[in-house]
Amino acid sequence: MGSNNEKPRILSIQNLIIKFKLRGQVLTAIRNISLDLYKGESLAIVGESGSGKSVLVKSIMGLLDKNGFIDQGQILYKDYDLAQFNTEKDWLRIRGKEIAMVTQDPMTSLNPLKTVGKQIEECVVLHQGLKGKEAYERTLKLLRDVGIGDVEKRYKQYPHEFSGGMRQRIVIAIAVACNPKILICDEPTTALDVTIQAQILQLLKNLQEMYGLTTIYITHDLGVVAKVADRIAVMYAGDIIEIGKTHEVFFDGKHPYTWALLSSLPQLGSKGEELYSIKGTPPNLFNEIKGDAFAPRNPYALNIDFVERPPFFKVTETHFAKTWLLHADAPKVVPPQSLQAFFEEGRRYAHE
Amino acid sequence: MSSKEVLLEVKGLNVTFGKGKSKFEAIRDVSFEIYKGETFGLVGESGSGKTTIGRSIMRINEVTGGEILFRGRPINGNIPKEWDREITQKIQMIFQDPMASLNERAKVDYVISEGLLNTKKFGNDAERMEKVRNALLEVGLLPEFASRFPHEFSGGQRQRIGIARALVMEPEFIIADEPISALDVSIRAQVLNLLSNLQKQNNLTYLFIAHDLSIVRFITDRTAVIYEGEIVELAPTEKLFSNPIHPYTRALISAVPEPNPYKERAKKVEIYNPAQHNYEKDRPSFVEIEDGHFVHANKEEISRYRTMYKIGV
C-alpha cells in the first residue's frame, strides 16, 4: 500500500501476525499488518501504549520477548525474510549493521562501567572493521557529529558525567557507528526536557541527511511527529488503521480514531471547556476482536463496524484508512467541530 | 485578581540540600501567592526545583529559609499540633507515576483510607467505607473496586485511585505533581477533565507542576516559570504565552512542539544562554512589569524589555 514512485522500497512487512503466550493464554499483539518502508524517508508510527508499535519494530530487530512469536507473515529486507530468522547468528547479520535502534531512556541504555568513547568505539571496530588509531579517530568524528564538544576529554568520561540530553546523543552516536541503513527511534525524546527534545530531534534530522538513513520513529507525541515525519502510520490495538503523508493524516485524517487522537490534544481545546476525551479503554487483546477494534469507543461507528473488519480504503495515492466510513454506501460523516477548524488552518498553510 | 483571597503564600523560600562542601541550593528566594479556587502552574525543566517547591509545601522537604503560609498562618517550623493535623488533611498531593505511587500489597480500600486511618477522621468503619465509596464514585470508578489490588488496574484507573486517595481527606488545596505525564494521550484528556470537574464541584485550589507547556496553558490560570531554583517569570497564563518576556520563558515556549507540521517546521527555536545577564553591578529583582506580570530582571533589562515588547510605555 502507499505506492511511492520516487523512492525504492527498503523494507516490506506483509500480513504480519505476532502473538504472545502469557499465563496459558494467547495474546495477539499484531493483527495482520502490512507496511512498506521507502529508502530515505522517515516514517512515524503513532499509537497509545499497548497498541503494538514497539512490538512491531522489535520484530524487525529480532528482539521479541521469549514468549512472543511470529504466527504468520513476512518481513522482507534485502534478500532475507526476517520472519524466518530464529537463531542469534542470523540476527547478528542484521542487528546494528543494517538496522539500529535508539531507545527511550538514555539513563539505562548505556553501560555505566565503560567510558562512552569505548562504548562507541566497540561498534566502530565491530561494524566498520576499523582498528587502533583509525577507530579512535572515527569515534571522535562521531562524537562531533552528534554535537558533543571537547571530544578528546569527553571520550574518556563515564555516562554518569553526562546530562540526559548528552547521554541520548551518545546513544545516537552508538547507533550511527554501526553504519545502519535503517534507524529505529523508539520514543527518543520522551525522557527528555522540551528544550533538549527540540535539539535531539533536529540532530536526528541532520544525521538522517548526513548518513542517508531511513528512520522509523515510534512515538505517542504528535508534536514530535509534526517535526520529523514524512509519513505517519496510526496504530490501534495491533493494527495500522490509517497511513499517509504527514499533512494528509494531520489535516485530512479519515479514521475516527485519528480524529479522536488529534481532538484530545490540549492545544485544540479551549480553556474552561471540557477537553475532548476518548471514552472507555482499548480492547483486551486476549479476546478475539470482531469488526473494527475501535468501534466500541467510536461515536461514529456504523453497524457493520461491529461485524466486519474494514479493509484499507484509498483516499489518495499515498493515503489509506481502515474505516467503513469511506465506503461508497456509508453515510456522510463530518469530523468534530474543533477539528474542522484545525483542518481548515492546515489547508490554509498548505496553500501558502 | 488582587481582590481574591490568598490561600497559600510562599515568602522568600530557600531550600538547601547537603552541608558544607556538598551544599546545594535547590530553591533560592522564591515567593508567590496562590489564590483560592485557582490553578497555579509551576513549569520548568527537570532539576529546576519545581518538585522541591511542591514537596516543601507538603512538608516532605525541610525548609532552610523563608516562610510558607496557609490561610495566613505559617505551616513550616514549630507549629501547634492541631494546626499541623489540619494542614495534613487540607493539603494533599497527587503523584506523577501511578505505577509507583500505590502500595502493591494493599487493597484499594486501604490505599484510599490510609490517610483517614492516620488522622482518625471517621466515626466508625461504616462511615469510613462510605467515604471510600464516595471518593471512588467521584473519580469515576466503581465502588466494588475497593476490594481489588492496584495491579488489576490500568494506568489511567490507577491515577484515578491516586486522586481518590487525595479527595477522601476533603482537602482544600491539592498539589498535582505531573499528574498526567505518565499517562497515554487519550487517557490524559480524561484525567485533565476529571481534575477540572473536581475543582468546580469541591472548590479546590491546585498547584499544578508540569513540564509540558501545552497542558499548562490549557489548565492553569496563572503560571510561574522556574529556572535553576528561581522564578524568572510569573503571569496570568494567557499573558505569559502570548507575551513572554524573560529569555528563558521565550526559549521554553519556542521549544514546545506544535501539532501542526507546517508551523512546527517553520518555527525557530530560541536558545537560552544564562550568560547573557550582567548581574555584577546591577542586581536583579522580581519586578511587576505590568499588572500581575512579574519578571526576574535588573533595571537595565527592565527598560530594555519595556521598549522591546512595548509594555507600560
XYZ file of C-alpha atoms in Angstrom, chain B:
313
model
C -7.079 39.334 40.768
C -5.862 41.277 43.807
C -9.299 41.244 45.400
C -9.139 37.457 45.617
C -8.478 35.600 48.816
C -4.939 34.330 49.182
C -4.928 30.677 50.181
C -1.263 29.862 50.142
C 1.660 32.192 50.322
C 5.299 31.330 49.822
C 7.672 34.015 51.062
C 11.394 34.033 50.342
C 11.566 30.248 50.290
C 15.012 28.720 50.459
C 15.762 25.027 50.293
C 19.302 23.776 50.625
C 20.390 20.169 50.458
C 23.607 18.902 51.997
C 26.152 20.684 54.130
C 29.499 22.378 53.726
C 31.278 21.467 50.510
C 28.444 19.462 49.004
C 25.873 22.141 49.766
C 23.331 22.603 47.020
C 20.865 25.450 46.909
C 17.839 23.925 45.204
C 15.480 26.839 45.771
C 16.656 30.444 46.055
C 14.363 33.121 47.395
C 11.123 32.015 45.775
C 7.949 33.950 46.545
C 4.454 33.600 45.147
C 0.825 33.609 46.207
C -1.896 31.196 45.238
C -5.477 32.444 45.304
C -8.406 30.394 46.429
C -10.053 28.430 43.629
C -7.395 28.966 41.005
C -4.999 26.594 39.284
C -1.465 27.786 39.643
C 1.078 26.283 37.259
C 4.715 25.746 38.018
C 6.819 24.895 34.985
C 10.476 24.240 34.494
C 12.920 21.632 33.313
C 13.962 18.635 35.339
C 16.251 19.761 38.113
C 14.817 23.268 38.198
C 13.314 22.739 41.627
C 9.614 22.673 40.793
C 9.022 19.407 42.613
C 11.102 20.603 45.563
C 8.735 23.542 45.995
C 5.762 21.189 45.935
C 7.405 18.916 48.451
C 8.260 21.845 50.723
C 4.595 22.818 50.808
C 3.741 19.200 51.594
C 6.389 19.479 54.302
C 8.266 16.484 52.965
C 11.354 18.620 52.417
C 12.853 20.692 55.174
C 12.712 24.434 54.531
C 16.030 26.208 55.093
C 14.772 29.764 54.932
C 11.608 31.727 54.346
C 8.008 31.024 55.193
C 5.050 29.139 53.807
C 1.683 30.455 54.939
C -1.633 28.668 54.533
C -4.582 30.963 55.176
C -2.103 33.442 56.627
C -0.662 31.037 59.211
C 2.806 29.539 58.894
C 2.889 25.806 58.232
C 6.605 25.142 58.490
C 8.789 25.082 61.568
C 7.290 24.729 65.026
C 3.527 24.827 64.824
C 0.732 23.761 67.205
C -0.374 20.154 66.948
C -3.977 20.771 65.898
C -2.853 23.136 63.143
C -0.372 20.535 61.988
C -3.138 17.939 61.818
C -5.432 20.315 59.965
C -2.737 21.082 57.390
C -2.054 17.404 56.871
C -5.672 16.996 55.943
C -6.210 20.222 53.984
C -3.167 19.903 51.700
C -2.987 16.763 49.607
C -0.796 15.593 46.779
C -1.273 13.675 43.546
C 1.858 11.976 42.295
C 3.299 11.551 38.848
C 3.620 7.846 38.342
C 0.503 5.863 39.200
C 2.507 2.677 38.710
C 4.857 3.507 41.571
C 2.736 5.559 43.947
C 0.254 2.920 45.090
C 1.042 0.232 47.650
C 1.023 -3.006 45.644
C 0.278 -5.146 48.685
C -2.694 -3.198 49.915
C -6.217 -3.297 48.581
C -7.624 -0.123 47.045
C -9.823 0.233 50.101
C -6.757 0.596 52.319
C -4.827 2.720 49.831
C -7.632 5.255 49.816
C -8.406 5.215 53.513
C -4.859 5.218 54.864
C -4.997 8.991 55.385
C -8.321 8.663 57.184
C -6.913 5.987 59.462
C -3.919 8.144 60.329
C -5.946 11.215 61.181
C -8.875 9.220 62.659
C -11.214 11.289 60.569
C -14.188 8.947 60.795
C -16.645 7.750 63.382
C -16.972 4.056 62.665
C -15.971 1.620 59.988
C -19.229 2.010 58.085
C -18.600 5.730 57.796
C -15.077 5.126 56.517
C -16.364 2.684 53.893
C -18.929 5.252 52.834
C -16.201 7.847 52.385
C -14.110 5.476 50.264
C -17.166 4.621 48.215
C -17.930 8.270 47.554
C -14.324 9.044 46.664
C -14.307 6.196 44.143
C -17.545 7.379 42.591
C -16.255 10.923 42.381
C -13.274 9.891 40.272
C -15.425 7.755 38.007
C -14.590 4.308 39.358
C -16.968 1.664 40.660
C -17.285 1.223 44.456
C -16.663 -2.523 44.017
C -13.077 -1.726 43.039
C -12.305 -1.109 46.723
C -11.690 -4.807 47.270
C -9.221 -5.169 44.412
C -5.473 -4.721 44.292
C -3.747 -1.869 42.393
C -2.168 -4.225 39.840
C -5.593 -5.077 38.477
C -5.977 -1.565 37.083
C -4.721 0.285 34.034
C -2.539 3.386 34.310
C -5.459 5.768 33.933
C -7.510 3.950 36.538
C -4.596 3.859 38.943
C -4.175 7.601 38.609
C -7.857 7.938 39.452
C -7.216 5.900 42.599
C -4.380 8.300 43.419
C -6.802 11.201 43.012
C -9.456 9.455 45.134
C -6.865 8.989 47.867
C -6.321 12.757 47.955
C -10.050 13.571 47.746
C -11.086 11.361 50.615
C -9.330 13.731 53.012
C -11.602 16.554 51.858
C -8.686 18.848 51.038
C -8.799 22.498 50.047
C -5.502 22.551 48.294
C -4.049 19.859 46.051
C -0.527 19.696 44.735
C -0.563 17.807 41.456
C 2.989 16.887 40.536
C 2.995 15.987 36.832
C -0.273 14.099 37.282
C -0.674 13.109 33.652
C 2.873 12.873 32.294
C 2.970 9.109 32.689
C -0.388 8.548 31.002
C -1.385 7.862 27.428
C -2.656 10.627 25.182
C -6.271 9.502 25.188
C -6.271 8.924 28.962
C -4.638 12.294 29.630
C -7.685 14.156 28.437
C -9.931 12.064 30.693
C -7.827 12.806 33.777
C -7.491 16.505 32.912
C -11.266 16.787 32.609
C -11.706 14.916 35.856
C -9.355 17.293 37.652
C -11.150 20.394 36.404
C -14.592 18.970 37.217
C -13.493 18.099 40.730
C -12.140 21.593 41.108
C -15.520 23.096 40.270
C -17.509 20.672 42.446
C -15.340 20.799 45.537
C -13.999 24.328 45.198
C -10.407 23.122 45.136
C -7.223 25.052 44.595
C -4.466 23.385 42.597
C -0.754 23.773 42.355
C -0.094 22.128 39.018
C 3.522 21.127 38.488
C 4.404 20.159 34.939
C 6.969 20.391 32.215
C 4.526 20.110 29.324
C 3.619 23.682 28.468
C 0.723 22.824 26.201
C -1.077 21.203 29.130
C -0.142 24.036 31.472
C -1.577 26.522 29.021
C -4.813 24.608 28.865
C -5.431 24.051 32.546
C -3.815 26.823 34.609
C -4.966 30.361 35.438
C -1.573 31.711 36.364
C 1.857 30.264 35.695
C 5.298 30.655 37.186
C 8.363 29.657 35.211
C 11.224 28.371 37.299
C 14.839 28.105 36.240
C 17.559 26.670 38.466
C 15.702 27.325 41.688
C 14.495 30.820 40.868
C 11.206 32.022 39.464
C 12.100 34.003 36.347
C 8.605 34.957 35.268
C 5.093 34.829 36.679
C 1.948 35.948 34.914
C -1.637 35.074 34.082
C -1.205 32.059 31.801
C -2.502 33.593 28.582
C -0.348 36.665 29.081
C 2.688 34.503 29.704
C 2.157 32.579 26.476
C 1.156 35.477 24.273
C 3.752 37.858 25.627
C 6.684 36.049 27.230
C 9.404 38.410 28.395
C 12.231 36.610 30.121
C 14.587 34.993 27.576
C 14.296 31.634 29.339
C 10.493 31.690 29.133
C 10.782 32.585 25.468
C 13.154 29.686 24.842
C 10.902 27.283 26.717
C 7.771 28.326 24.856
C 9.508 28.248 21.485
C 10.565 24.649 22.135
C 7.036 23.341 22.681
C 6.199 21.060 19.773
C 3.235 22.211 17.707
C 0.920 19.538 16.363
C 0.961 21.263 13.001
C 3.699 20.103 10.613
C 3.808 23.389 8.703
C 4.128 25.569 11.786
C 6.431 23.117 13.543
C 8.922 23.032 10.690
C 8.890 26.765 10.068
C 9.352 27.681 13.685
C 12.594 28.956 15.106
C 13.664 27.558 18.460
C 15.245 30.194 20.695
C 18.146 29.081 22.848
C 18.600 30.447 26.323
C 22.082 31.410 27.393
C 22.235 32.243 31.103
C 25.486 34.132 30.488
C 23.582 36.918 28.735
C 22.640 38.533 32.046
C 25.011 41.082 33.504
C 24.157 40.974 37.169
C 27.551 42.012 38.581
C 26.712 45.609 39.456
C 23.057 45.930 38.677
C 21.400 43.275 40.861
C 18.199 41.685 39.584
C 14.917 41.622 41.471
C 11.418 40.331 40.878
C 9.647 43.249 39.175
C 5.997 43.687 38.260
C 6.319 44.850 34.669
C 2.594 45.106 34.065
C -0.486 44.199 36.071
C 0.114 40.742 37.542
C 3.085 40.040 35.265
C 6.360 39.625 37.142
C 9.845 39.181 35.683
C 13.162 38.467 37.295
C 15.416 41.177 35.881
C 17.631 44.152 36.716
C 16.970 47.810 35.917
C 18.738 47.843 32.579
C 16.847 44.729 31.404
C 13.501 46.070 32.561
C 13.854 49.194 30.477
C 15.025 47.091 27.530
C 12.103 44.653 27.878
C 9.695 47.569 28.114
C 10.762 49.013 24.791
C 11.221 45.616 23.090
C 7.815 44.240 23.980
C 6.029 47.597 24.256
C 4.852 47.146 27.800
C 3.888 50.003 30.035
C 5.270 52.730 27.757
